[in-house]
Amino acid sequence: MPDSATRNFFINGETLVRVRGAVGGPLASVTELGLAEGPIGISMTFHHADIKVDAWGGTEGPPPEVQFMGAEATVNMDLVHVDRNVLDYCIAAAMGRTVIGTLPSAGTRMGSLTNGLRFQSLWKYLAVYLSSPDAGKPWAFLSCYLATPPLELSCGVRRSIFRLNWRVIPYRRDPWNSGSGASGTFLWAHVEPGNDTYYTA
Amino acid sequence: MFYLFSWVSSFFFRPRLDVYRPKERMIFHYWNGEKMVCADPIAIYKRIMAVGPEISIDIKISTSLSKDAPRAQDSLVKSIRGVFSLKPLLDGIDCSGTLSDIESLKLMDQFTLYCDSLKKNLNIFPTSPTATSEPSEYSLDASQPMPNSLDSGSTATEPLSEGPTPSPSAPGSP
């Protein structure tokens, strides 16, 4: 068993993509980013670590126990329609800033150490909401950023297709939770925007 | 007198040439709000293909929950008006002399159905014989020698020999 395993999900059909950022910013409220025509790919990566014991052969033997070591995900989508202003804000947030084209100091945290509660100011992650009318199961990824710059594919004269790759992490301002260990951190939830107000850890 | 009559009648009874005429291409008819228009469906099809990706995306957005659905609907109708050379609405409302937005969309549907009917009624000529067809009289087999009657430049009528040709040194030969 490898240390990590990836599994793909697909959201088929037309999907409305909305984002939400920190309060006080341009994406303080749930804002429509665009429309995905085809399937949206969700790749989840689970991290596990084997516990090896000499009684079962040591490093050569199978593990009698496995530790879960967290999970992350990537979301890949092709948007046939995009609000370019919202996309600019998403790019700026991925660069750790609010104004596109400007850079923060090197080493700046995306979540901020001083005020890193989800959706609070200085928080540069974005929540990405995917409506799934065909499947009837919405997705909400609560701590995302654009892992790569958007790829624009020209489609005709006036239209373009935007390929976006999001990375989703289990963000937590204090993963240690003051020494007792943090649990219950949300990576995703099947909720509509507006029903995630309690996911602010 | 007879030659004079033939000369005069030749102006009225001309032989029909086996060629396409422009009006024979204008086989798709539609109402543009003012008059019936006869158009070449191939020309319309090419105009649609020129803006095909945009029309396709506009259709998807206009039927979605996107906030830009009304804008995509306007863009879609504008593209269709360009394809069928329809005049825009006067003041965005008055559709005198042209088609309304809904009528433009219906015209697009009508043309799509018309093209589908053309494709279904298309006579396809066979380009290769079917597997059950009998071999042609002149079919050639690569393993067989070419008959002399088909051999280029040969006019001899000697029959095909089944066996090997005896060599001059073979027994029995003179």
mmCIF file of C-alpha atoms in Angstrom:
data_model
loop_
_atom_site.group_PDB
_atom_site.id
_atom_site.type_symbol
_atom_site.label_atom_id
_atom_site.label_comp_id
_atom_site.label_asym_id
_atom_site.label_seq_id
_atom_site.Cartn_x
_atom_site.Cartn_y
_atom_site.Cartn_z
ATOM 1 C CA MET A 1 0.000 0.000 0.000
ATOM 2 C CA PRO A 2 1.571 3.315 -1.004
ATOM 3 C CA ASP A 3 1.737 6.220 1.390
ATOM 4 C CA SER A 4 -0.856 8.090 -0.584
ATOM 5 C CA ALA A 5 -3.643 7.055 -2.886
ATOM 6 C CA THR A 6 -5.565 9.198 -5.336
ATOM 7 C CA ARG A 7 -9.106 8.673 -6.400
ATOM 8 C CA ASN A 8 -10.973 10.659 -8.974
ATOM 9 C CA PHE A 9 -14.532 11.861 -8.843
ATOM 10 C CA PHE A 10 -16.340 13.618 -11.611
ATOM 11 C CA ILE A 11 -19.165 16.082 -11.455
ATOM 12 C CA ASN A 12 -20.959 15.596 -14.721
ATOM 13 C CA GLY A 13 -23.109 18.068 -16.515
ATOM 14 C CA GLU A 14 -23.160 21.811 -16.382
ATOM 15 C CA THR A 15 -21.879 23.108 -13.085
ATOM 16 C CA LEU A 16 -22.008 26.605 -11.715
ATOM 17 C CA VAL A 17 -18.769 27.567 -9.961
ATOM 18 C CA ARG A 18 -18.883 30.166 -7.202
ATOM 19 C CA VAL A 19 -16.178 31.422 -4.889
ATOM 20 C CA ARG A 20 -15.963 33.235 -1.612
ATOM 21 C CA GLY A 21 -13.031 34.942 0.063
ATOM 22 C CA ALA A 22 -12.203 36.922 3.139
ATOM 23 C CA VAL A 23 -14.489 39.549 4.556
ATOM 24 C CA GLY A 24 -13.642 43.071 3.531
ATOM 25 C CA GLY A 25 -12.266 41.825 0.220
ATOM 26 C CA PRO A 26 -13.742 41.820 -3.264
ATOM 27 C CA LEU A 27 -15.023 38.281 -2.831
ATOM 28 C CA ALA A 28 -16.517 38.739 0.611
ATOM 29 C CA SER A 29 -19.832 37.330 -0.519
ATOM 30 C CA VAL A 30 -20.469 34.240 -2.594
ATOM 31 C CA THR A 31 -19.665 35.310 -6.152
ATOM 32 C CA GLU A 32 -20.176 33.520 -9.416
ATOM 33 C CA LEU A 33 -16.914 32.666 -11.141
ATOM 34 C CA GLY A 34 -18.174 30.828 -14.201
ATOM 35 C CA LEU A 35 -19.866 27.880 -15.779
ATOM 36 C CA ALA A 36 -18.316 24.498 -16.437
ATOM 37 C CA GLU A 37 -19.690 22.592 -19.372
ATOM 38 C CA GLY A 38 -18.040 19.224 -19.038
ATOM 39 C CA PRO A 39 -17.172 17.137 -16.056
ATOM 40 C CA ILE A 40 -15.214 18.644 -13.190
ATOM 41 C CA GLY A 41 -12.520 16.305 -11.932
ATOM 42 C CA ILE A 42 -11.917 15.959 -8.220
ATOM 43 C CA SER A 43 -8.823 14.054 -7.185
ATOM 44 C CA MET A 44 -8.534 13.240 -3.540
ATOM 45 C CA THR A 45 -5.223 12.222 -2.069
ATOM 46 C CA PHE A 46 -5.279 10.311 1.172
ATOM 47 C CA HIS A 47 -2.056 10.086 3.134
ATOM 48 C CA HIS A 48 -1.374 7.044 5.247
ATOM 49 C CA ALA A 49 1.673 5.739 7.058
ATOM 50 C CA ASP A 50 2.292 2.126 7.942
ATOM 51 C CA ILE A 51 3.221 1.149 11.481
ATOM 52 C CA LYS A 52 5.753 -1.626 11.221
ATOM 53 C CA VAL A 53 6.461 -3.959 14.095
ATOM 54 C CA ASP A 54 9.123 -6.594 14.501
ATOM 55 C CA ALA A 55 6.496 -9.181 15.436
ATOM 56 C CA TRP A 56 5.146 -8.983 11.871
ATOM 57 C CA GLY A 57 8.443 -8.897 10.051
ATOM 58 C CA GLY A 58 9.609 -5.388 10.685
ATOM 59 C CA THR A 59 10.109 -3.259 7.602
ATOM 60 C CA GLU A 60 9.722 -6.297 5.345
ATOM 61 C CA GLY A 61 6.397 -7.381 6.733
ATOM 62 C CA PRO A 62 2.850 -6.049 6.439
ATOM 63 C CA PRO A 63 1.672 -3.372 8.808
ATOM 64 C CA PRO A 64 -0.537 -4.474 11.662
ATOM 65 C CA GLU A 65 -1.775 -0.884 11.822
ATOM 66 C CA VAL A 66 -1.949 2.153 9.581
ATOM 67 C CA GLN A 67 -2.010 5.774 10.570
ATOM 68 C CA PHE A 68 -4.106 8.278 8.704
ATOM 69 C CA MET A 69 -1.953 11.254 7.845
ATOM 70 C CA GLY A 70 -4.396 13.692 6.397
ATOM 71 C CA ALA A 71 -5.842 14.320 2.995
ATOM 72 C CA GLU A 72 -5.886 16.925 0.313
ATOM 73 C CA ALA A 73 -7.566 17.303 -3.038
ATOM 74 C CA THR A 74 -7.254 18.925 -6.415
ATOM 75 C CA VAL A 75 -10.141 20.210 -8.495
ATOM 76 C CA ASN A 76 -9.744 20.572 -12.239
ATOM 77 C CA MET A 77 -12.319 22.366 -14.331
ATOM 78 C CA ASP A 78 -12.825 23.818 -17.781
ATOM 79 C CA LEU A 79 -15.026 26.873 -17.688
ATOM 80 C CA VAL A 80 -16.805 27.908 -20.868
ATOM 81 C CA HIS A 81 -17.818 31.181 -19.302
ATOM 82 C CA VAL A 82 -15.852 33.193 -16.781
ATOM 83 C CA ASP A 83 -16.288 36.493 -15.027
ATOM 84 C CA ARG A 84 -12.823 37.856 -15.710
ATOM 85 C CA ASN A 85 -12.920 40.288 -12.797
ATOM 86 C CA VAL A 86 -13.660 37.482 -10.380
ATOM 87 C CA LEU A 87 -10.942 35.401 -11.980
ATOM 88 C CA ASP A 88 -8.506 38.269 -11.446
ATOM 89 C CA TYR A 89 -9.364 38.273 -7.758
ATOM 90 C CA CYS A 90 -8.805 34.532 -7.632
ATOM 91 C CA ILE A 91 -5.391 34.946 -9.245
ATOM 92 C CA ALA A 92 -4.517 37.749 -6.843
ATOM 93 C CA ALA A 93 -5.566 35.612 -3.896
ATOM 94 C CA ALA A 94 -3.395 32.768 -5.156
ATOM 95 C CA MET A 95 -0.494 35.230 -5.108
ATOM 96 C CA GLY A 96 -1.268 36.173 -1.531
ATOM 97 C CA ARG A 97 -2.633 39.593 -2.351
ATOM 98 C CA THR A 98 -5.883 41.386 -3.044
ATOM 99 C CA VAL A 99 -4.609 43.491 -5.936
ATOM 100 C CA ILE A 100 -3.683 41.454 -8.974
ATOM 101 C CA GLY A 101 -0.135 41.793 -10.225
ATOM 102 C CA THR A 102 1.367 42.724 -6.877
ATOM 103 C CA LEU A 103 3.418 40.426 -4.728
ATOM 104 C CA PRO A 104 3.512 40.081 -0.981
ATOM 105 C CA SER A 105 6.770 39.596 0.846
ATOM 106 C CA ALA A 106 8.308 36.199 0.374
ATOM 107 C CA GLY A 107 7.146 33.724 2.937
ATOM 108 C CA THR A 108 3.791 35.353 3.476
ATOM 109 C CA ARG A 109 1.289 32.873 4.770
ATOM 110 C CA MET A 110 -1.806 32.333 2.720
ATOM 111 C CA GLY A 111 -3.899 31.978 5.823
ATOM 112 C CA SER A 112 -2.130 34.502 8.031
ATOM 113 C CA LEU A 113 -0.932 33.614 11.491
ATOM 114 C CA THR A 114 -2.377 36.548 13.346
ATOM 115 C CA ASN A 115 -5.907 36.471 11.977
ATOM 116 C CA GLY A 116 -6.215 33.229 10.120
ATOM 117 C CA LEU A 117 -9.726 32.188 10.859
ATOM 118 C CA ARG A 118 -11.542 31.094 7.765
ATOM 119 C CA PHE A 119 -13.080 33.986 5.821
ATOM 120 C CA GLN A 120 -11.505 36.526 8.130
ATOM 121 C CA SER A 121 -9.361 39.366 6.852
ATOM 122 C CA LEU A 122 -5.846 38.495 5.651
ATOM 123 C CA TRP A 123 -7.129 35.043 4.754
ATOM 124 C CA LYS A 124 -6.147 34.455 1.131
ATOM 125 C CA TYR A 125 -7.644 31.068 0.529
ATOM 126 C CA LEU A 126 -10.931 30.829 -1.280
ATOM 127 C CA ALA A 127 -13.934 28.649 -0.773
ATOM 128 C CA VAL A 128 -15.045 27.080 -4.048
ATOM 129 C CA TYR A 129 -18.639 25.973 -4.396
ATOM 130 C CA LEU A 130 -19.764 23.645 -7.139
ATOM 131 C CA SER A 131 -23.432 23.305 -7.806
ATOM 132 C CA SER A 132 -24.284 19.967 -9.261
ATOM 133 C CA PRO A 133 -27.828 20.151 -10.562
ATOM 134 C CA ASP A 134 -27.544 16.936 -12.562
ATOM 135 C CA ALA A 135 -26.225 14.820 -9.714
ATOM 136 C CA GLY A 136 -28.074 16.817 -7.090
ATOM 137 C CA LYS A 137 -25.085 16.835 -4.766
ATOM 138 C CA PRO A 138 -23.273 20.135 -4.298
ATOM 139 C CA TRP A 139 -19.659 20.376 -3.287
ATOM 140 C CA ALA A 140 -18.012 23.006 -1.135
ATOM 141 C CA PHE A 141 -14.226 23.131 -0.869
ATOM 142 C CA LEU A 142 -13.406 25.492 1.911
ATOM 143 C CA SER A 143 -9.678 26.237 1.585
ATOM 144 C CA CYS A 144 -8.538 26.450 -2.019
ATOM 145 C CA TYR A 145 -6.116 28.343 -4.138
ATOM 146 C CA LEU A 146 -5.205 28.256 -7.801
ATOM 147 C CA ALA A 147 -2.297 25.836 -7.926
ATOM 148 C CA THR A 148 -1.357 26.872 -11.458
ATOM 149 C CA PRO A 149 -2.101 29.966 -13.498
ATOM 150 C CA PRO A 150 -5.302 29.649 -15.533
ATOM 151 C CA LEU A 151 -4.906 28.303 -19.034
ATOM 152 C CA GLU A 152 -6.995 30.178 -21.580
ATOM 153 C CA LEU A 153 -7.932 28.248 -24.699
ATOM 154 C CA SER A 154 -9.326 30.359 -27.496
ATOM 155 C CA CYS A 155 -12.680 29.125 -28.752
ATOM 156 C CA GLY A 156 -13.905 31.145 -31.690
ATOM 157 C CA VAL A 157 -13.486 34.896 -31.824
ATOM 158 C CA ARG A 158 -15.272 36.059 -28.709
ATOM 159 C CA ARG A 159 -15.130 33.073 -26.421
ATOM 160 C CA SER A 160 -12.455 31.235 -24.475
ATOM 161 C CA ILE A 161 -12.305 28.184 -22.299
ATOM 162 C CA PHE A 162 -10.472 28.599 -19.021
ATOM 163 C CA ARG A 163 -8.775 25.617 -17.442
ATOM 164 C CA LEU A 164 -8.389 26.031 -13.703
ATOM 165 C CA ASN A 165 -6.568 23.771 -11.289
ATOM 166 C CA TRP A 166 -7.369 24.266 -7.639
ATOM 167 C CA ARG A 167 -5.557 22.770 -4.718
ATOM 168 C CA VAL A 168 -7.602 22.074 -1.642
ATOM 169 C CA ILE A 169 -5.887 21.734 1.689
ATOM 170 C CA PRO A 170 -7.260 21.029 5.166
ATOM 171 C CA TYR A 171 -6.513 24.510 6.397
ATOM 172 C CA ARG A 172 -6.242 25.035 10.118
ATOM 173 C CA ARG A 173 -4.739 28.034 11.843
ATOM 174 C CA ASP A 174 -3.630 25.932 14.766
ATOM 175 C CA PRO A 175 -3.165 22.318 13.679
ATOM 176 C CA TRP A 176 -1.944 21.479 17.139
ATOM 177 C CA ASN A 177 -5.069 22.902 18.746
ATOM 178 C CA SER A 178 -3.039 24.095 21.714
ATOM 179 C CA GLY A 179 -1.438 20.710 22.072
ATOM 180 C CA SER A 180 -4.508 18.501 22.093
ATOM 181 C CA GLY A 181 -4.563 17.921 18.340
ATOM 182 C CA ALA A 182 -6.986 19.346 15.846
ATOM 183 C CA SER A 183 -9.711 17.183 14.455
ATOM 184 C CA GLY A 184 -12.811 17.848 12.478
ATOM 185 C CA THR A 185 -11.033 20.032 9.964
ATOM 186 C CA PHE A 186 -13.116 20.354 6.853
ATOM 187 C CA LEU A 187 -11.625 19.513 3.499
ATOM 188 C CA TRP A 188 -14.951 19.542 1.697
ATOM 189 C CA ALA A 189 -18.622 19.416 2.503
ATOM 190 C CA HIS A 190 -21.737 18.712 0.510
ATOM 191 C CA VAL A 191 -23.480 21.959 1.280
ATOM 192 C CA GLU A 192 -24.762 24.906 -0.660
ATOM 193 C CA PRO A 193 -23.181 28.322 -0.204
ATOM 194 C CA GLY A 194 -24.575 29.996 2.839
ATOM 195 C CA ASN A 195 -24.847 26.766 4.774
ATOM 196 C CA ASP A 196 -21.154 26.752 5.638
ATOM 197 C CA THR A 197 -21.103 29.585 8.138
ATOM 198 C CA TYR A 198 -20.135 27.234 10.918
ATOM 199 C CA TYR A 199 -17.103 25.921 9.063
ATOM 200 C CA THR A 200 -14.919 28.692 10.373
ATOM 201 C CA ALA A 201 -12.346 26.734 12.334
ATOM 202 C CA MET B 1 -38.442 29.888 -95.252
ATOM 203 C CA PHE B 2 -37.715 26.821 -93.173
ATOM 204 C CA TYR B 3 -34.295 28.150 -92.163
ATOM 205 C CA LEU B 4 -35.819 31.448 -91.162
ATOM 206 C CA PHE B 5 -38.358 29.651 -88.960
ATOM 207 C CA SER B 6 -35.614 27.557 -87.343
ATOM 208 C CA TRP B 7 -33.519 30.620 -86.721
ATOM 209 C CA VAL B 8 -36.397 32.445 -85.029
ATOM 210 C CA SER B 9 -37.527 29.430 -83.010
ATOM 211 C CA SER B 10 -34.010 28.840 -81.733
ATOM 212 C CA PHE B 11 -34.412 31.923 -79.566
ATOM 213 C CA PHE B 12 -37.433 30.396 -77.800
ATOM 214 C CA PHE B 13 -36.522 26.746 -77.587
ATOM 215 C CA ARG B 14 -32.989 26.545 -76.445
ATOM 216 C CA PRO B 15 -31.559 23.196 -75.398
ATOM 217 C CA ARG B 16 -31.351 22.747 -71.624
ATOM 218 C CA LEU B 17 -27.802 22.360 -70.402
ATOM 219 C CA ASP B 18 -27.059 19.922 -67.608
ATOM 220 C CA VAL B 19 -25.566 22.460 -65.201
ATOM 221 C CA TYR B 20 -26.553 23.989 -61.874
ATOM 222 C CA ARG B 21 -28.144 27.353 -61.964
ATOM 223 C CA PRO B 22 -27.911 29.821 -59.062
ATOM 224 C CA LYS B 23 -31.600 29.569 -58.305
ATOM 225 C CA GLU B 24 -31.331 25.803 -57.927
ATOM 226 C CA ARG B 25 -29.037 26.351 -54.965
ATOM 227 C CA MET B 26 -31.507 28.626 -53.230
ATOM 228 C CA ILE B 27 -33.579 25.810 -51.835
ATOM 229 C CA PHE B 28 -34.032 26.940 -48.236
ATOM 230 C CA HIS B 29 -36.861 29.412 -47.799
ATOM 231 C CA TYR B 30 -37.631 31.502 -44.755
ATOM 232 C CA TRP B 31 -39.463 34.630 -43.784
ATOM 233 C CA ASN B 32 -37.193 37.449 -42.647
ATOM 234 C CA GLY B 33 -39.952 39.734 -41.452
ATOM 235 C CA GLU B 34 -40.328 41.525 -44.748
ATOM 236 C CA LYS B 35 -40.309 38.932 -47.475
ATOM 237 C CA MET B 36 -39.615 35.313 -48.241
ATOM 238 C CA VAL B 37 -35.918 34.723 -48.711
ATOM 239 C CA CYS B 38 -34.448 31.942 -50.803
ATOM 240 C CA ALA B 39 -31.030 31.004 -49.556
ATOM 241 C CA ASP B 40 -28.316 28.476 -50.220
ATOM 242 C CA PRO B 41 -28.262 26.151 -47.186
ATOM 243 C CA ILE B 42 -24.566 25.499 -47.671
ATOM 244 C CA ALA B 43 -23.815 29.199 -47.346
ATOM 245 C CA ILE B 44 -25.944 29.425 -44.198
ATOM 246 C CA TYR B 45 -24.281 26.316 -42.796
ATOM 247 C CA LYS B 46 -20.841 27.821 -43.347
ATOM 248 C CA ARG B 47 -21.889 31.022 -41.641
ATOM 249 C CA ILE B 48 -23.110 29.000 -38.670
ATOM 250 C CA MET B 49 -19.871 27.051 -38.515
ATOM 251 C CA ALA B 50 -17.902 30.304 -38.500
ATOM 252 C CA VAL B 51 -19.548 31.213 -35.194
ATOM 253 C CA GLY B 52 -20.334 27.664 -34.105
ATOM 254 C CA PRO B 53 -18.291 27.598 -30.874
ATOM 255 C CA GLU B 54 -19.747 30.907 -29.746
ATOM 256 C CA ILE B 55 -23.296 29.803 -30.500
ATOM 257 C CA SER B 56 -22.709 26.536 -28.682
ATOM 258 C CA ILE B 57 -21.369 28.289 -25.576
ATOM 259 C CA ASP B 58 -24.086 30.924 -25.648
ATOM 260 C CA ILE B 59 -26.743 28.216 -25.752
ATOM 261 C CA LYS B 60 -25.227 26.514 -22.710
ATOM 262 C CA ILE B 61 -24.935 29.730 -20.714
ATOM 263 C CA SER B 62 -28.375 31.000 -21.656
ATOM 264 C CA THR B 63 -29.973 27.804 -20.395
ATOM 265 C CA SER B 64 -27.961 27.710 -17.173
ATOM 266 C CA LEU B 65 -28.388 29.393 -13.818
ATOM 267 C CA SER B 66 -25.560 31.796 -14.562
ATOM 268 C CA LYS B 67 -26.096 35.461 -13.861
ATOM 269 C CA ASP B 68 -24.949 36.118 -17.417
ATOM 270 C CA ALA B 69 -27.683 33.963 -18.955
ATOM 271 C CA PRO B 70 -29.668 36.977 -20.290
ATOM 272 C CA ARG B 71 -26.520 38.419 -21.819
ATOM 273 C CA ALA B 72 -25.707 35.084 -23.454
ATOM 274 C CA GLN B 73 -29.260 34.965 -24.809
ATOM 275 C CA ASP B 74 -28.769 38.377 -26.430
ATOM 276 C CA SER B 75 -25.431 37.264 -27.864
ATOM 277 C CA LEU B 76 -27.019 34.109 -29.228
ATOM 278 C CA VAL B 77 -29.817 36.004 -30.961
ATOM 279 C CA LYS B 78 -27.313 38.490 -32.348
ATOM 280 C CA SER B 79 -25.266 35.652 -33.845
ATOM 281 C CA ILE B 80 -28.368 34.085 -35.388
ATOM 282 C CA ARG B 81 -29.414 37.418 -36.874
ATOM 283 C CA GLY B 82 -25.986 37.666 -38.465
ATOM 284 C CA VAL B 83 -26.221 34.174 -39.915
ATOM 285 C CA PHE B 84 -29.617 34.743 -41.515
ATOM 286 C CA SER B 85 -29.020 38.421 -42.370
ATOM 287 C CA LEU B 86 -31.891 39.582 -40.205
ATOM 288 C CA LYS B 87 -32.249 43.214 -39.288
ATOM 289 C CA PRO B 88 -31.860 44.090 -35.611
ATOM 290 C CA LEU B 89 -34.849 45.117 -33.567
ATOM 291 C CA LEU B 90 -35.714 48.766 -33.737
ATOM 292 C CA ASP B 91 -35.102 50.279 -30.301
ATOM 293 C CA GLY B 92 -34.553 46.753 -29.082
ATOM 294 C CA ILE B 93 -38.313 46.177 -28.996
ATOM 295 C CA ASP B 94 -40.005 46.899 -32.314
ATOM 296 C CA CYS B 95 -39.764 43.865 -34.557
ATOM 297 C CA SER B 96 -41.438 45.349 -37.626
ATOM 298 C CA GLY B 97 -39.520 44.393 -40.728
ATOM 299 C CA THR B 98 -37.573 41.713 -38.936
ATOM 300 C CA LEU B 99 -38.062 38.738 -36.627
ATOM 301 C CA SER B 100 -38.420 38.808 -32.887
ATOM 302 C CA ASP B 101 -35.895 37.043 -30.681
ATOM 303 C CA ILE B 102 -38.098 34.008 -30.257
ATOM 304 C CA GLU B 103 -38.788 33.847 -33.976
ATOM 305 C CA SER B 104 -35.054 34.040 -34.673
ATOM 306 C CA LEU B 105 -34.418 31.100 -32.373
ATOM 307 C CA LYS B 106 -37.221 29.188 -34.082
ATOM 308 C CA LEU B 107 -35.684 29.962 -37.457
ATOM 309 C CA MET B 108 -32.433 28.453 -36.244
ATOM 310 C CA ASP B 109 -34.277 25.338 -35.106
ATOM 311 C CA GLN B 110 -36.103 25.210 -38.424
ATOM 312 C CA PHE B 111 -32.839 25.314 -40.346
ATOM 313 C CA THR B 112 -31.315 22.614 -38.148
ATOM 314 C CA LEU B 113 -34.281 20.332 -38.782
ATOM 315 C CA TYR B 114 -34.100 21.133 -42.483
ATOM 316 C CA CYS B 115 -30.440 20.096 -42.606
ATOM 317 C CA ASP B 116 -31.265 16.915 -40.742
ATOM 318 C CA SER B 117 -33.965 16.080 -43.267
ATOM 319 C CA LEU B 118 -31.529 16.701 -46.114
ATOM 320 C CA LYS B 119 -28.985 14.373 -44.578
ATOM 321 C CA LYS B 120 -31.563 11.635 -44.073
ATOM 322 C CA ASN B 121 -32.765 11.869 -47.657
ATOM 323 C CA LEU B 122 -29.282 11.884 -49.117
ATOM 324 C CA ASN B 123 -28.677 9.184 -51.701
ATOM 325 C CA ILE B 124 -25.325 7.612 -51.054
ATOM 326 C CA PHE B 125 -23.703 5.945 -54.001
ATOM 327 C CA PRO B 126 -21.883 2.740 -53.204
ATOM 328 C CA THR B 127 -18.171 3.180 -53.551
ATOM 329 C CA SER B 128 -17.229 -0.445 -53.071
ATOM 330 C CA PRO B 129 -18.982 -3.702 -53.848
ATOM 331 C CA THR B 130 -20.682 -5.472 -51.018
ATOM 332 C CA ALA B 131 -19.330 -8.705 -49.645
ATOM 333 C CA THR B 132 -22.151 -10.710 -51.233
ATOM 334 C CA SER B 133 -21.728 -9.254 -54.700
ATOM 335 C CA GLU B 134 -20.464 -11.539 -57.386
ATOM 336 C CA PRO B 135 -16.964 -10.956 -58.630
ATOM 337 C CA SER B 136 -16.682 -8.979 -61.762
ATOM 338 C CA GLU B 137 -15.864 -10.653 -65.023
ATOM 339 C CA TYR B 138 -12.726 -8.615 -65.274
ATOM 340 C CA SER B 139 -11.619 -8.948 -61.653
ATOM 341 C CA LEU B 140 -7.985 -9.780 -61.434
ATOM 342 C CA ASP B 141 -6.219 -11.951 -58.942
ATOM 343 C CA ALA B 142 -2.659 -11.034 -58.117
ATOM 344 C CA SER B 143 -1.720 -14.698 -57.961
ATOM 345 C CA GLN B 144 -3.022 -15.349 -61.462
ATOM 346 C CA PRO B 145 -1.312 -14.247 -64.620
ATOM 347 C CA MET B 146 -2.976 -11.452 -66.501
ATOM 348 C CA PRO B 147 -5.157 -12.674 -69.360
ATOM 349 C CA ASN B 148 -3.727 -11.841 -72.700
ATOM 350 C CA SER B 149 -6.904 -10.119 -73.717
ATOM 351 C CA LEU B 150 -6.252 -7.575 -70.980
ATOM 352 C CA ASP B 151 -2.550 -7.452 -71.437
ATOM 353 C CA SER B 152 -1.593 -4.083 -72.663
ATOM 354 C CA GLY B 153 -0.311 -4.111 -76.181
ATOM 355 C CA SER B 154 -1.118 -7.769 -76.756
ATOM 356 C CA THR B 155 -3.576 -8.638 -79.462
ATOM 357 C CA ALA B 156 -2.955 -12.385 -79.517
ATOM 358 C CA THR B 157 -5.869 -14.714 -78.778
ATOM 359 C CA GLU B 158 -3.894 -17.686 -77.482
ATOM 360 C CA PRO B 159 -5.568 -19.469 -74.535
ATOM 361 C CA LEU B 160 -4.197 -19.467 -71.021
ATOM 362 C CA SER B 161 -2.062 -22.466 -70.210
ATOM 363 C CA GLU B 162 -2.864 -24.233 -66.937
ATOM 364 C CA GLY B 163 0.467 -25.959 -66.521
ATOM 365 C CA PRO B 164 4.034 -24.892 -66.858
ATOM 366 C CA THR B 165 5.242 -24.191 -70.323
ATOM 367 C CA PRO B 166 7.453 -27.066 -71.497
ATOM 368 C CA SER B 167 11.019 -26.055 -72.019
ATOM 369 C CA PRO B 168 12.650 -26.668 -75.374
ATOM 370 C CA SER B 169 14.890 -29.286 -73.775
ATOM 371 C CA ALA B 170 12.052 -31.257 -72.302
ATOM 372 C CA PRO B 171 11.370 -34.745 -73.663
ATOM 373 C CA GLY B 172 8.952 -34.787 -76.525
ATOM 374 C CA SER B 173 9.922 -31.420 -77.817
ATOM 375 C CA PRO B 174 11.387 -31.280 -81.215
#
